[in-house]
């Protein structure tokens, strides 16, 4: 099981994230996952660099494989997104694995279009994936549906198109995307729920790798662990039905104003004890997970990378 580092654009400026990607490679991490947001989750985070500019710079500055979770259909037309994916895959063969999701209003509302209901977003996502896959195969695409493409073609193509993973948070979505995805990416949850998501993907006919983004809060002092989780990642307490519908960071801050740290226990691994992190992460290998991306929700990323590189990764690999 690969152990990757999650680069959270919502929390840090892109210049610092570039240095963190290089530090993750030096610390022994196997891969990097980039978020792709227009807005942060909270006013306290206050950042959100453009992922595609950053990905080119970060991949040139390291030798690691990279992934990104992105949402075609609103902010990005699938033709534009296919061109971006093709460019990175051509420059860095075999190192780029994009994942497609149905998106959140937080990032997509800025186009001014009505925000579709979840079933419509899932149907649109499938259309976008089909358009993008055809473009990455070198076709000229005409498409009329929930998205439209006219005589679209991507001219600079990689030698081999990269896999298109799907992002899913629930078993129902995982089963639905299995029909078109080359793999799955999801987020950490209690093992029973995580197992159901993976099983639903396989039952729907899904093949390919399974990646999991693991939100964790670690610090040297236990008193910091829960405080930084609540300060930086309390949005995890919101159900997907609300998480995907709010439009502004200020709305997320209002919705999570009184969230206690106990509400995050099922979605953020909170502990200063490195052995607990090792135990949970090791258990994920039993679920057939191919790669986990560790997202330290606290601000001290450098300390996290150094300590986990020295004291956690060797135990997981041993």
XYZ file of C-alpha atoms in Angstrom:
318
model
C 0.000 0.000 0.000
C 1.474 3.342 -1.079
C 1.533 6.144 1.478
C 1.001 9.569 -0.048
C 0.804 13.168 1.163
C -2.240 15.377 0.603
C -1.513 18.961 -0.442
C -4.402 21.073 0.834
C -4.657 24.258 -1.236
C -7.438 25.519 1.010
C -5.078 25.788 3.982
C -1.748 26.948 2.548
C -0.389 29.203 -0.207
C 0.823 27.321 -3.299
C 4.436 28.400 -2.748
C 4.501 26.673 0.642
C 2.741 23.605 -0.746
C 5.432 23.280 -3.405
C 8.081 23.073 -0.698
C 5.942 20.589 1.230
C 5.668 18.304 -1.813
C 9.458 18.293 -2.076
C 9.759 17.658 1.653
C 7.265 14.778 1.414
C 9.428 13.141 -1.240
C 12.547 13.594 0.897
C 10.691 12.116 3.899
C 9.865 8.956 1.946
C 6.245 9.480 0.925
C 5.234 7.637 -2.245
C 2.856 10.106 -3.915
C 1.060 13.460 -3.619
C -2.644 14.289 -3.922
C -3.708 17.834 -4.771
C -7.051 19.362 -3.910
C -8.739 21.514 -6.587
C -10.789 24.294 -4.991
C -11.751 27.806 -5.933
C -12.593 28.685 -2.315
C -11.418 27.441 1.077
C -13.776 25.621 3.435
C -13.387 28.297 6.109
C -12.401 31.924 6.420
C -9.732 30.737 8.868
C -7.987 28.831 6.063
C -7.945 31.763 3.645
C -6.177 30.139 0.671
C -6.997 28.318 -2.554
C -4.378 28.309 -5.294
C -5.087 27.117 -8.841
C -4.368 23.400 -8.760
C -3.395 22.963 -12.421
C -0.671 25.600 -12.385
C 0.650 24.154 -9.149
C 0.592 20.556 -10.418
C 2.911 21.386 -13.306
C 5.376 23.122 -11.003
C 5.229 20.445 -8.300
C 5.621 17.548 -10.716
C 8.626 19.253 -12.314
C 10.180 19.771 -8.880
C 9.749 16.146 -7.740
C 9.741 12.630 -9.184
C 6.621 11.386 -7.366
C 3.290 10.322 -8.901
C 0.519 12.860 -8.397
C -3.243 12.757 -8.220
C -5.995 15.370 -8.119
C -9.730 15.271 -7.464
C -11.528 17.598 -9.847
C -15.100 18.265 -10.971
C -15.974 18.653 -14.670
C -19.248 20.186 -15.760
C -19.483 23.681 -14.243
C -16.288 25.589 -13.499
C -14.395 23.360 -15.916
C -15.802 22.304 -19.256
C -14.778 18.669 -19.834
C -12.887 19.620 -23.010
C -10.737 22.112 -21.104
C -10.156 19.595 -18.322
C -9.187 16.878 -20.810
C -6.622 19.242 -22.323
C -5.158 19.992 -18.878
C -4.934 16.282 -18.048
C -3.367 15.463 -21.412
C -0.695 18.129 -20.989
C 0.431 16.853 -17.579
C 0.286 13.223 -18.706
C 2.391 14.044 -21.792
C 5.042 15.884 -19.789
C 5.174 13.364 -16.950
C 4.390 9.914 -18.388
C 2.875 7.457 -15.947
C 2.915 9.890 -13.030
C -0.542 11.477 -13.141
C -3.826 9.936 -11.972
C -6.789 12.348 -12.038
C -10.048 11.541 -10.277
C -13.408 12.993 -11.310
C -16.170 13.930 -8.877
C -19.590 15.563 -9.042
C -18.356 18.663 -7.192
C -19.531 21.055 -4.500
C -21.447 24.289 -4.792
C -18.641 25.969 -2.814
C -16.460 25.876 -5.929
C -18.960 25.643 -8.768
C -21.631 28.256 -7.896
C -19.539 31.073 -9.381
C -20.637 30.278 -12.940
C -24.133 31.467 -11.992
C -25.781 28.306 -13.290
C -28.367 26.497 -11.139
C -26.705 23.873 -8.938
C -28.098 20.490 -10.079
C -29.500 17.841 -7.768
C -27.150 14.963 -6.954
C -28.680 12.455 -9.445
C -28.296 14.999 -12.236
C -24.724 15.760 -11.181
C -23.879 12.062 -11.264
C -25.387 11.678 -14.738
C -23.514 14.741 -15.946
C -20.290 13.380 -14.454
C -20.678 10.187 -16.466
C -21.188 12.197 -19.665
C -18.135 14.323 -18.881
C -16.020 11.229 -18.232
C -17.091 9.770 -21.573
C -16.295 12.987 -23.448
C -12.914 13.268 -21.723
C -11.995 9.628 -22.322
C -12.739 9.995 -26.054
C -10.698 13.193 -26.248
C -7.756 11.556 -24.462
C -7.955 8.733 -27.002
C -7.468 11.269 -29.815
C -11.049 11.449 -31.083
C -12.839 14.524 -32.368
C -15.931 14.690 -30.190
C -19.478 15.848 -30.813
C -21.761 15.547 -27.816
C -25.222 16.824 -26.900
C -26.607 16.161 -23.430
C -26.131 17.599 -19.963
C -22.877 18.972 -21.425
C -22.217 20.008 -25.019
C -19.107 19.623 -27.164
C -18.680 20.745 -30.759
C -15.892 19.346 -32.962
C -13.670 19.150 -29.898
C -10.185 17.710 -30.143
C -7.119 17.677 -27.903
C -3.996 17.866 -30.070
C -1.127 17.324 -27.595
C -1.698 13.842 -26.210
C 0.326 11.516 -23.985
C 1.628 8.247 -25.397
C -0.991 6.475 -23.271
C -4.064 8.123 -21.718
C -4.030 8.221 -17.923
C -6.665 6.326 -15.935
C -9.720 8.320 -14.864
C -10.632 7.462 -11.294
C -13.977 8.408 -9.755
C -14.509 10.098 -6.393
C -17.313 8.698 -4.221
C -18.294 9.152 -0.591
C -21.221 6.742 -0.335
C -21.893 3.143 -1.416
C -24.648 4.264 -3.807
C -22.346 6.680 -5.638
C -19.501 4.156 -5.636
C -21.759 1.561 -7.262
C -22.963 4.076 -9.852
C -19.530 5.327 -10.943
C -18.176 1.775 -11.192
C -19.597 1.470 -14.711
C -17.165 4.045 -16.128
C -14.295 4.582 -13.690
C -10.793 3.106 -13.922
C -10.547 3.112 -10.121
C -11.969 4.714 -6.991
C -10.931 7.399 -4.548
C -12.828 7.984 -1.313
C -12.197 9.343 2.179
C -11.516 7.624 5.474
C -14.486 6.511 7.546
C -15.173 3.818 10.137
C -13.912 0.552 8.671
C -17.401 -0.885 8.218
C -18.553 2.076 6.129
C -15.307 2.212 4.180
C -15.619 -1.501 3.418
C -19.191 -0.976 2.145
C -18.063 1.805 -0.203
C -15.294 -0.371 -1.654
C -17.550 -3.418 -1.923
C -20.250 -1.374 -3.680
C -17.674 -0.226 -6.241
C -16.584 -3.813 -6.888
C -20.189 -5.089 -6.977
C -20.996 -2.441 -9.595
C -18.270 -3.866 -11.800
C -15.533 -1.452 -10.762
C -11.951 -2.525 -11.320
C -8.637 -0.783 -10.844
C -6.991 0.741 -7.789
C -8.678 2.057 -4.660
C -7.229 5.219 -3.112
C -8.298 6.738 0.220
C -7.706 10.246 1.512
C -7.131 9.973 5.264
C -7.845 13.060 7.353
C -5.783 13.032 10.526
C -4.842 15.401 13.288
C -1.473 14.836 14.925
C 0.618 17.035 17.201
C 3.265 16.496 19.856
C 0.805 17.562 22.554
C -2.600 15.918 22.913
C -4.166 19.280 23.792
C -3.360 20.551 20.279
C -4.787 17.567 18.443
C -8.497 18.213 18.873
C -8.151 21.984 18.864
C -6.520 22.064 15.432
C -9.015 19.550 14.044
C -11.947 21.735 15.091
C -10.248 24.936 13.941
C -9.219 23.660 10.492
C -11.431 20.719 9.543
C -14.739 20.926 11.431
C -16.575 20.824 8.090
C -16.121 17.049 8.214
C -18.926 17.002 10.767
C -21.398 18.084 8.079
C -23.313 15.424 6.127
C -22.587 15.233 2.361
C -26.087 16.550 1.618
C -25.134 19.857 3.264
C -21.430 19.829 2.499
C -22.159 19.777 -1.231
C -24.821 22.509 -1.156
C -23.353 25.463 0.789
C -21.802 28.143 -1.405
C -19.545 30.332 0.759
C -16.816 29.790 3.374
C -18.812 32.058 5.692
C -21.769 29.661 5.438
C -19.543 26.731 6.390
C -18.213 28.714 9.345
C -21.757 29.478 10.503
C -22.876 25.858 10.074
C -19.945 24.537 12.132
C -19.714 27.284 14.763
C -20.624 24.959 17.642
C -19.195 21.657 16.396
C -17.447 19.747 19.219
C -14.368 17.661 18.532
C -16.370 14.527 19.325
C -18.351 15.100 16.115
C -15.138 14.540 14.126
C -14.122 11.226 15.661
C -15.525 9.105 12.825
C -13.895 11.132 10.036
C -10.619 12.511 11.452
C -8.049 10.309 13.170
C -7.152 12.445 16.189
C -4.234 11.384 18.359
C -0.767 12.417 19.452
C 0.086 8.711 19.740
C 1.890 7.637 16.575
C 1.129 3.980 17.339
C -2.594 4.678 16.890
C -1.966 6.179 13.474
C 0.144 3.186 12.480
C -2.537 0.765 13.700
C -5.355 2.387 11.735
C -3.355 2.865 8.553
C -2.065 -0.706 8.651
C -5.637 -1.975 8.943
C -6.527 -0.295 5.635
C -4.297 -2.713 3.751
C -6.725 -5.487 4.771
C -9.473 -3.739 2.787
C -7.562 -3.999 -0.465
C -6.643 -0.311 -0.543
C -3.786 0.461 -2.910
C -2.858 3.959 -1.762
C -3.665 6.234 1.157
C -3.012 9.966 1.083
C -2.391 11.408 4.537
C -3.951 14.808 5.147
C -2.618 16.363 8.329
C -5.275 18.965 9.095
C -3.005 20.941 11.441
C -0.836 23.863 10.402
C 2.586 22.397 11.221
C 3.040 20.387 8.041
C 6.833 20.287 8.160
C 6.898 18.653 11.592
C 4.274 16.144 10.476
C 6.197 15.140 7.349
C 9.469 14.723 9.208
C 8.028 12.718 12.107
C 5.787 10.484 10.009
C 8.589 9.927 7.515
C 10.951 8.837 10.263
C 8.618 6.991 12.660
C 5.410 5.967 10.855
C 6.242 5.053 7.253
C 8.967 2.521 8.178
C 6.570 0.680 10.495
C 3.841 0.535 7.868
C 6.284 -0.841 5.296
C 7.825 -3.281 7.757
